[in-house]
Amino acid sequence: MTSVSRVIVLAGLTGAGKTALAVELAKRYPCTVINADSRQVYADFPIITAQPSLEERAVCPHELYGFLACREKITAGVFMRLCQERVDNALEQGRLPLIVGGTGLYLRSLLEGLAPIPDIPEQVRNDLREKLKEQGLASLRMVLEKVDPEYAAAIHPNDPQRTLRALEVHTATGKSLTWWHARPVVKPRYTALKLGIRMELAALEPLLARRIDLMLLAGALEEAETAWKSCPDHDAPGWSSIGCVELLGYLRGEYGLERARELWFRNTRAYAKRQLTWFRKDEDMHWIPPGEVEPALSLVRSFWEQGAEG
RNA sequence: GCCGAGGUAGCUCAGUCGGUAGAGCAGGGGACUGAAAAUCCCCGUGUCGGCAGUUCGAUUCUGUCCCUCGGCA
């Protein structure tokens, strides 16, 4: 048995066929599939967030899918810890961790680590959000410029999310984000084979359109309706997924189903475009054509054999 | 057929008291260290419905025609 911690990462645009490829790999190697998608964690939305089906999950163990309630939120830091735990478990069992997902930040956090910033108390975050509402972004921005001028210069003045983040870290820890970012990160603990399904937007479009139709046929609307009954709060973290937002708009009578579908498609496409921007500059990625198993398989085979020797 | 409201960027619309036009969304490119399916940045020439008239100059005023949407018939 080897002590090298080898993992496979399977990335790619939403709807490009990551899950299907993972299943094919899992049929040939003893894998544990581990989710690295920030939306597929929600228990209420298995259809809309395209979680693997029961049949697909039957092929091998699947981890970190559909375990969070709609009101609960997850962060890159928490996710990274959970993910590491599952990866280590799989390795102990002699299984190949197959990390599948499209959330670039989560994949990077897992492989390259994050600054060792403690979790920020809920109270601090809520207070700052309240301040943002009352005083506006410009006023928070002024505070940040005083407290962490370097980070303030690095982000755009119009970016509420990053301004808030920097302020909450400073408020809760007494140190600036810049200070934290200069701390050594936990070193990458894994040797990763990064596979990316290569696909252009034009080729993805028909697949996305079809996937939305299939989701509706599979009961996406009912899924949203049911979720709304148990969690009638559109600000809840679970409701922020693409598809959920648009179906909710329809359910609340803001527009018709046709319009919801159109918005759903456009927003999914826009998201895929952002993923493309993120992934295409990743130099470690081994790009493989969509719909094919063999290219991925041969990469995995040699990766696996190297591990067996090491 | 009559009355009213309109026809401006792929879509929804703003505007020009006459000097050839912007916003949002869509689209393209990019960023990304704990909300990341998030958040944010950069990129806008289009017979301003057609034709004619007034004018140095019309998308803006006038006439006429076409089209759309309401109301009355």
Tab-separated table of C-alpha atoms (C1' of nucleotides) in Angstrom:
chain	number	residue	atom	x	y	z
A	1	MET	CA	0.000	0.000	0.000
A	2	THR	CA	1.267	3.457	-0.796
A	3	SER	CA	1.379	6.472	1.480
A	4	VAL	CA	1.194	9.012	-1.330
A	5	SER	CA	-2.064	10.912	-1.168
A	6	ARG	CA	-3.278	10.836	-4.709
A	7	VAL	CA	-6.531	12.456	-5.675
A	8	ILE	CA	-8.310	13.109	-8.910
A	9	VAL	CA	-10.103	16.360	-9.551
A	10	LEU	CA	-12.779	16.471	-12.200
A	11	ALA	CA	-13.747	19.996	-13.178
A	12	GLY	CA	-15.570	21.617	-16.054
A	13	LEU	CA	-18.537	23.780	-16.928
A	14	THR	CA	-21.932	23.128	-15.477
A	15	GLY	CA	-23.741	20.563	-17.584
A	16	ALA	CA	-20.629	19.432	-19.442
A	17	GLY	CA	-20.887	15.873	-18.167
A	18	LYS	CA	-18.742	15.677	-15.047
A	19	THR	CA	-21.081	13.350	-13.206
A	20	ALA	CA	-21.387	10.950	-16.115
A	21	LEU	CA	-17.633	10.763	-16.526
A	22	ALA	CA	-17.138	10.256	-12.796
A	23	VAL	CA	-19.459	7.258	-12.944
A	24	GLU	CA	-17.469	5.771	-15.799
A	25	LEU	CA	-14.238	6.160	-13.861
A	26	ALA	CA	-15.800	4.742	-10.725
A	27	LYS	CA	-16.834	1.620	-12.620
A	28	ARG	CA	-13.182	0.852	-13.320
A	29	TYR	CA	-11.410	2.023	-10.191
A	30	PRO	CA	-12.364	1.843	-6.529
A	31	CYS	CA	-13.379	5.467	-6.098
A	32	THR	CA	-15.111	7.636	-3.612
A	33	VAL	CA	-16.793	10.518	-5.379
A	34	ILE	CA	-16.585	13.719	-3.343
A	35	ASN	CA	-18.571	16.796	-4.204
A	36	ALA	CA	-16.846	20.132	-4.807
A	37	ASP	CA	-19.862	22.117	-5.841
A	38	SER	CA	-21.220	24.837	-3.599
A	39	ARG	CA	-24.844	24.193	-4.584
A	40	GLN	CA	-25.126	20.432	-4.702
A	41	VAL	CA	-24.819	20.392	-0.925
A	42	TYR	CA	-28.473	21.349	-0.453
A	43	ALA	CA	-30.862	18.576	0.477
A	44	ASP	CA	-33.901	20.436	-0.798
A	45	PHE	CA	-32.708	20.779	-4.382
A	46	PRO	CA	-31.366	17.507	-5.767
A	47	ILE	CA	-32.956	18.074	-9.174
A	48	ILE	CA	-32.331	21.768	-9.675
A	49	THR	CA	-28.691	21.590	-8.607
A	50	ALA	CA	-28.132	18.456	-10.728
A	51	GLN	CA	-26.934	16.167	-7.981
A	52	PRO	CA	-26.034	12.612	-9.009
A	53	SER	CA	-29.051	10.309	-9.177
A	54	LEU	CA	-29.562	7.303	-6.940
A	55	GLU	CA	-28.481	5.004	-9.756
A	56	GLU	CA	-25.308	6.989	-10.220
A	57	ARG	CA	-24.619	6.988	-6.509
A	58	ALA	CA	-25.037	3.243	-6.372
A	59	VAL	CA	-21.820	2.762	-8.336
A	60	CYS	CA	-19.572	3.885	-5.478
A	61	PRO	CA	-19.680	5.925	-2.284
A	62	HIS	CA	-20.685	9.562	-2.813
A	63	GLU	CA	-19.861	12.221	-0.248
A	64	LEU	CA	-21.004	15.766	0.537
A	65	TYR	CA	-24.112	15.760	-1.614
A	66	GLY	CA	-27.446	17.029	-0.347
A	67	PHE	CA	-26.578	17.222	3.317
A	68	LEU	CA	-27.359	20.854	4.103
A	69	ALA	CA	-30.691	22.437	4.974
A	70	CYS	CA	-31.894	25.368	2.940
A	71	ARG	CA	-31.302	27.879	5.715
A	72	GLU	CA	-27.780	26.724	6.408
A	73	LYS	CA	-24.843	28.190	4.622
A	74	ILE	CA	-21.492	26.803	3.783
A	75	THR	CA	-18.238	28.609	3.207
A	76	ALA	CA	-15.087	27.719	1.349
A	77	GLY	CA	-13.274	27.181	4.653
A	78	VAL	CA	-15.843	24.848	6.146
A	79	PHE	CA	-16.195	23.029	2.886
A	80	MET	CA	-12.467	22.546	2.615
A	81	ARG	CA	-12.320	20.901	6.029
A	82	LEU	CA	-15.229	18.597	5.288
A	83	CYS	CA	-13.749	17.716	1.958
A	84	GLN	CA	-10.323	16.931	3.391
A	85	GLU	CA	-11.932	14.663	5.915
A	86	ARG	CA	-13.712	12.688	3.192
A	87	VAL	CA	-10.609	12.533	1.064
A	88	ASP	CA	-8.567	11.181	3.953
A	89	ASN	CA	-11.221	8.617	4.779
A	90	ALA	CA	-11.253	7.407	1.224
A	91	LEU	CA	-7.485	7.144	1.141
A	92	GLU	CA	-7.484	5.147	4.349
A	93	GLN	CA	-9.912	2.735	2.768
A	94	GLY	CA	-7.672	2.391	-0.241
A	95	ARG	CA	-10.095	4.234	-2.449
A	96	LEU	CA	-9.279	6.839	-5.024
A	97	PRO	CA	-10.787	10.185	-4.047
A	98	LEU	CA	-12.572	11.566	-7.102
A	99	ILE	CA	-13.369	15.187	-6.391
A	100	VAL	CA	-16.063	16.391	-8.761
A	101	GLY	CA	-17.346	19.910	-9.010
A	102	GLY	CA	-17.466	23.225	-10.735
A	103	THR	CA	-16.783	25.625	-7.896
A	104	GLY	CA	-13.336	26.920	-8.720
A	105	LEU	CA	-12.756	28.517	-5.344
A	106	TYR	CA	-13.517	25.300	-3.498
A	107	LEU	CA	-11.199	23.262	-5.674
A	108	ARG	CA	-8.433	25.763	-5.243
A	109	SER	CA	-8.955	25.950	-1.496
A	110	LEU	CA	-8.676	22.213	-1.187
A	111	LEU	CA	-5.582	21.855	-3.325
A	112	GLU	CA	-3.714	25.026	-2.486
A	113	GLY	CA	-5.038	25.844	0.943
A	114	LEU	CA	-6.509	28.964	2.471
A	115	ALA	CA	-5.098	31.542	4.838
A	116	PRO	CA	-5.623	30.311	8.424
A	117	ILE	CA	-8.364	32.821	9.218
A	118	PRO	CA	-10.720	31.746	12.000
A	119	ASP	CA	-14.431	31.434	11.300
A	120	ILE	CA	-16.157	34.770	11.758
A	121	PRO	CA	-19.007	34.933	14.294
A	122	GLU	CA	-22.446	35.279	12.756
A	123	GLN	CA	-23.112	38.368	14.830
A	124	VAL	CA	-20.207	40.273	13.300
A	125	ARG	CA	-21.320	39.501	9.779
A	126	ASN	CA	-24.904	40.459	10.428
A	127	ASP	CA	-23.931	43.732	12.041
A	128	LEU	CA	-21.819	44.665	9.055
A	129	ARG	CA	-24.566	43.804	6.612
A	130	GLU	CA	-26.900	45.964	8.609
A	131	LYS	CA	-24.408	48.801	8.409
A	132	LEU	CA	-24.136	48.358	4.667
A	133	LYS	CA	-27.888	48.730	4.337
A	134	GLU	CA	-28.057	51.783	6.573
A	135	GLN	CA	-24.939	53.672	5.636
A	136	GLY	CA	-24.177	52.481	2.156
A	137	LEU	CA	-21.090	50.966	0.609
A	138	ALA	CA	-19.092	54.192	0.370
A	139	SER	CA	-19.039	54.603	4.112
A	140	LEU	CA	-17.846	51.028	4.710
A	141	ARG	CA	-15.302	51.553	2.001
A	142	MET	CA	-13.848	54.504	3.922
A	143	VAL	CA	-13.409	52.375	7.000
A	144	LEU	CA	-11.651	49.701	4.983
A	145	GLU	CA	-9.284	52.224	3.451
A	146	LYS	CA	-8.210	53.169	6.944
A	147	VAL	CA	-7.996	49.664	8.351
A	148	ASP	CA	-6.561	47.782	5.378
A	149	PRO	CA	-5.459	50.191	2.639
A	150	GLU	CA	-3.654	47.475	0.727
A	151	TYR	CA	-6.698	45.276	0.345
A	152	ALA	CA	-8.877	48.296	-0.348
A	153	ALA	CA	-6.599	49.130	-3.254
A	154	ALA	CA	-6.742	45.556	-4.515
A	155	ILE	CA	-10.505	45.328	-4.773
A	156	HIS	CA	-12.944	47.581	-6.567
A	157	PRO	CA	-14.816	50.261	-4.579
A	158	ASN	CA	-18.112	48.888	-5.894
A	159	ASP	CA	-17.585	45.387	-4.567
A	160	PRO	CA	-19.800	45.018	-1.489
A	161	GLN	CA	-19.014	41.374	-0.883
A	162	ARG	CA	-15.262	41.716	-0.617
A	163	THR	CA	-15.493	44.970	1.316
A	164	LEU	CA	-17.725	43.232	3.832
A	165	ARG	CA	-15.422	40.256	4.059
A	166	ALA	CA	-12.345	42.370	4.746
A	167	LEU	CA	-14.185	44.339	7.415
A	168	GLU	CA	-15.602	41.295	9.157
A	169	VAL	CA	-12.163	39.728	9.362
A	170	HIS	CA	-10.699	42.886	10.810
A	171	THR	CA	-13.543	43.370	13.248
A	172	ALA	CA	-13.507	39.804	14.508
A	173	THR	CA	-9.766	39.183	14.641
A	174	GLY	CA	-8.216	42.604	15.068
A	175	LYS	CA	-5.955	41.859	12.119
A	176	SER	CA	-6.396	42.949	8.526
A	177	LEU	CA	-7.105	40.605	5.664
A	178	THR	CA	-3.790	41.608	4.155
A	179	TRP	CA	-2.081	40.482	7.360
A	180	TRP	CA	-3.888	37.154	7.268
A	181	HIS	CA	-3.152	36.599	3.615
A	182	ALA	CA	0.540	36.963	4.358
A	183	ARG	CA	0.372	34.072	6.833
A	184	PRO	CA	1.595	30.752	5.505
A	185	VAL	CA	-1.207	28.582	4.185
A	186	VAL	CA	-1.484	24.931	4.958
A	187	LYS	CA	0.572	23.215	2.303
A	188	PRO	CA	-1.167	21.177	-0.351
A	189	ARG	CA	-1.427	17.698	1.017
A	190	TYR	CA	-2.403	15.896	-2.116
A	191	THR	CA	-0.911	14.989	-5.414
A	192	ALA	CA	-3.725	15.780	-7.792
A	193	LEU	CA	-4.527	14.793	-11.338
A	194	LYS	CA	-6.699	17.596	-12.617
A	195	LEU	CA	-9.079	16.650	-15.394
A	196	GLY	CA	-11.215	19.274	-17.088
A	197	ILE	CA	-13.921	18.625	-19.608
A	198	ARG	CA	-13.195	21.013	-22.421
A	199	MET	CA	-16.200	22.663	-23.915
A	200	GLU	CA	-17.058	25.915	-25.604
A	201	LEU	CA	-20.197	27.811	-24.729
A	202	ALA	CA	-21.734	27.316	-28.142
A	203	ALA	CA	-21.499	23.552	-27.749
A	204	LEU	CA	-22.807	23.704	-24.214
A	205	GLU	CA	-25.904	25.777	-24.992
A	206	PRO	CA	-28.118	23.015	-26.396
A	207	LEU	CA	-27.116	20.740	-23.538
A	208	LEU	CA	-28.099	23.362	-20.996
A	209	ALA	CA	-31.428	23.987	-22.673
A	210	ARG	CA	-32.161	20.279	-22.705
A	211	ARG	CA	-31.060	19.845	-19.123
A	212	ILE	CA	-33.506	22.488	-17.971
A	213	ASP	CA	-36.341	20.726	-19.780
A	214	LEU	CA	-35.333	17.428	-18.250
A	215	MET	CA	-35.205	18.978	-14.809
A	216	LEU	CA	-38.706	20.344	-15.255
A	217	LEU	CA	-39.910	16.936	-16.393
A	218	ALA	CA	-38.215	15.374	-13.395
A	219	GLY	CA	-40.168	17.655	-11.074
A	220	ALA	CA	-38.024	20.745	-10.581
A	221	LEU	CA	-41.076	22.916	-10.119
A	222	GLU	CA	-42.520	20.641	-7.475
A	223	GLU	CA	-39.133	20.560	-5.806
A	224	ALA	CA	-39.090	24.333	-5.536
A	225	GLU	CA	-42.694	24.402	-4.352
A	226	THR	CA	-42.001	21.898	-1.602
A	227	ALA	CA	-38.846	23.689	-0.538
A	228	TRP	CA	-40.730	26.959	-0.321
A	229	LYS	CA	-43.206	25.408	2.090
A	230	SER	CA	-40.488	24.369	4.500
A	231	CYS	CA	-38.249	27.370	3.918
A	232	PRO	CA	-40.246	30.410	2.788
A	233	ASP	CA	-37.327	32.797	2.878
A	234	HIS	CA	-35.883	33.860	-0.437
A	235	ASP	CA	-32.766	35.176	1.325
A	236	ALA	CA	-31.954	31.726	2.675
A	237	PRO	CA	-28.603	30.513	1.309
A	238	GLY	CA	-30.152	27.474	-0.364
A	239	TRP	CA	-32.433	29.625	-2.493
A	240	SER	CA	-29.623	31.434	-4.229
A	241	SER	CA	-28.927	28.659	-6.735
A	242	ILE	CA	-29.603	29.254	-10.390
A	243	GLY	CA	-32.933	27.673	-11.223
A	244	CYS	CA	-34.256	28.100	-7.703
A	245	VAL	CA	-34.380	31.856	-8.085
A	246	GLU	CA	-36.144	31.714	-11.427
A	247	LEU	CA	-38.668	29.048	-10.439
A	248	LEU	CA	-39.435	30.942	-7.270
A	249	GLY	CA	-40.139	34.043	-9.330
A	250	TYR	CA	-42.668	32.035	-11.315
A	251	LEU	CA	-44.225	30.484	-8.217
A	252	ARG	CA	-44.704	33.914	-6.710
A	253	GLY	CA	-46.410	35.097	-9.892
A	254	GLU	CA	-43.723	37.526	-11.007
A	255	TYR	CA	-43.667	36.063	-14.509
A	256	GLY	CA	-44.769	33.043	-16.530
A	257	LEU	CA	-43.092	29.658	-16.756
A	258	GLU	CA	-41.739	30.397	-20.218
A	259	ARG	CA	-40.004	33.494	-18.921
A	260	ALA	CA	-38.655	31.532	-15.945
A	261	ARG	CA	-37.154	28.991	-18.293
A	262	GLU	CA	-35.587	31.685	-20.411
A	263	LEU	CA	-34.021	33.374	-17.383
A	264	TRP	CA	-32.904	30.058	-15.990
A	265	PHE	CA	-31.117	29.254	-19.237
A	266	ARG	CA	-29.481	32.651	-19.556
A	267	ASN	CA	-28.263	32.706	-15.996
A	268	THR	CA	-26.897	29.188	-16.271
A	269	ARG	CA	-25.092	30.134	-19.435
A	270	ALA	CA	-23.645	33.253	-17.838
A	271	TYR	CA	-22.445	31.143	-14.948
A	272	ALA	CA	-20.784	28.680	-17.322
A	273	LYS	CA	-19.001	31.597	-18.933
A	274	ARG	CA	-17.594	32.674	-15.572
A	275	GLN	CA	-16.452	29.110	-14.945
A	276	LEU	CA	-14.731	29.128	-18.314
A	277	THR	CA	-12.824	32.281	-17.355
A	278	TRP	CA	-11.757	30.633	-14.124
A	279	PHE	CA	-10.751	27.229	-15.449
A	280	ARG	CA	-9.108	28.091	-18.724
A	281	LYS	CA	-6.158	29.765	-17.072
A	282	ASP	CA	-5.441	26.723	-14.901
A	283	GLU	CA	-2.186	25.402	-16.273
A	284	ASP	CA	-2.324	22.107	-14.394
A	285	MET	CA	-5.573	21.117	-16.031
A	286	HIS	CA	-5.595	18.164	-18.395
A	287	TRP	CA	-8.261	19.012	-20.909
A	288	ILE	CA	-10.341	16.199	-22.269
A	289	PRO	CA	-13.052	16.281	-24.916
A	290	PRO	CA	-16.672	16.053	-23.793
A	291	GLY	CA	-18.538	12.780	-24.045
A	292	GLU	CA	-15.429	10.641	-24.263
A	293	VAL	CA	-14.211	8.287	-21.575
A	294	GLU	CA	-10.985	6.895	-23.017
A	295	PRO	CA	-8.790	10.027	-22.829
A	296	ALA	CA	-9.634	10.468	-19.164
A	297	LEU	CA	-9.210	6.787	-18.525
A	298	SER	CA	-5.689	6.614	-19.864
A	299	LEU	CA	-4.651	9.629	-17.792
A	300	VAL	CA	-6.141	8.040	-14.702
A	301	ARG	CA	-4.503	4.710	-15.486
A	302	SER	CA	-0.977	6.099	-15.548
A	303	PHE	CA	-1.690	8.296	-12.535
A	304	TRP	CA	-2.905	5.243	-10.674
A	305	GLU	CA	0.114	3.170	-11.659
A	306	GLN	CA	2.526	5.890	-10.576
A	307	GLY	CA	0.816	5.880	-7.210
A	308	ALA	CA	1.157	2.133	-6.893
A	309	GLU	CA	4.903	2.400	-7.483
A	310	GLY	CA	5.424	5.416	-5.190
B	1	G	C1'	-63.760	53.567	-39.650
B	2	C	C1'	-63.059	57.145	-35.407
B	3	C	C1'	-60.287	58.637	-30.829
B	4	G	C1'	-55.939	58.006	-27.837
B	5	A	C1'	-50.774	56.098	-26.950
B	6	G	C1'	-46.628	54.512	-29.213
B	7	G	C1'	-42.718	52.981	-33.098
B	8	U	C1'	-34.839	54.843	-30.713
B	9	A	C1'	-28.920	49.071	-29.631
B	10	G	C1'	-30.677	41.674	-29.826
B	11	C	C1'	-34.786	42.909	-25.591
B	12	U	C1'	-37.224	46.738	-22.105
B	13	C	C1'	-37.062	51.723	-22.323
B	14	A	C1'	-34.811	57.014	-21.365
B	15	G	C1'	-33.483	61.381	-24.064
B	16	U	C1'	-32.453	65.320	-27.477
B	17	C	C1'	-36.671	73.200	-25.457
B	18	G	C1'	-33.508	71.330	-33.593
B	19	G	C1'	-26.481	70.592	-33.710
B	20	U	C1'	-26.890	62.600	-35.894
B	21	A	C1'	-28.112	59.629	-28.945
B	22	G	C1'	-27.889	56.801	-23.775
B	23	A	C1'	-29.256	53.184	-19.320
B	24	G	C1'	-30.611	48.290	-17.580
B	25	C	C1'	-30.724	43.398	-19.353
B	26	A	C1'	-28.612	40.186	-23.126
B	27	G	C1'	-23.740	39.432	-25.671
B	28	G	C1'	-17.960	39.600	-25.598
B	29	G	C1'	-13.508	39.939	-22.461
B	30	G	C1'	-11.501	39.868	-17.448
B	31	A	C1'	-10.863	39.497	-12.026
B	32	C	C1'	-11.487	36.181	-8.097
B	33	U	C1'	-7.938	33.617	-0.726
B	34	G	C1'	-14.294	31.501	3.843
B	35	A	C1'	-21.793	34.264	0.365
B	36	A	C1'	-18.236	31.909	-5.165
B	37	A	C1'	-24.475	28.837	-9.170
B	38	A	C1'	-21.722	34.641	-5.360
B	39	U	C1'	-19.562	39.504	-6.130
B	40	C	C1'	-17.234	42.964	-9.175
B	41	C	C1'	-14.488	45.523	-13.504
B	42	C	C1'	-13.917	46.844	-18.907
B	43	C	C1'	-16.350	46.918	-23.963
B	44	G	C1'	-22.404	50.654	-26.899
B	45	U	C1'	-22.861	53.855	-34.577
B	46	G	C1'	-27.765	52.261	-33.903
B	47	U	C1'	-31.053	54.013	-41.920
B	48	C	C1'	-33.653	57.204	-33.571
B	49	G	C1'	-40.572	53.265	-38.616
B	50	G	C1'	-40.821	55.103	-44.382
B	51	C	C1'	-41.282	59.357	-47.543
B	52	A	C1'	-41.741	64.571	-48.211
B	53	G	C1'	-41.535	69.705	-46.187
B	54	U	C1'	-39.487	73.835	-43.020
B	55	U	C1'	-34.247	74.798	-41.692
B	56	C	C1'	-27.347	76.185	-42.552
B	57	G	C1'	-28.693	71.547	-40.079
B	58	A	C1'	-34.207	67.080	-38.262
B	59	U	C1'	-34.031	61.396	-34.598
B	60	U	C1'	-36.096	66.000	-32.350
B	61	C	C1'	-40.899	70.681	-35.691
B	62	U	C1'	-44.930	70.000	-39.825
B	63	G	C1'	-47.540	66.867	-43.345
B	64	U	C1'	-48.416	62.133	-45.066
B	65	C	C1'	-48.012	56.871	-45.226
B	66	C	C1'	-47.021	52.134	-42.790
B	67	C	C1'	-47.018	49.170	-38.299
B	68	U	C1'	-48.211	47.984	-32.960
B	69	C	C1'	-51.217	48.520	-28.582
B	70	G	C1'	-55.530	50.319	-25.966
B	71	G	C1'	-60.784	52.514	-26.200
B	72	C	C1'	-65.209	53.454	-29.178
B	73	A	C1'	-67.711	51.497	-33.105
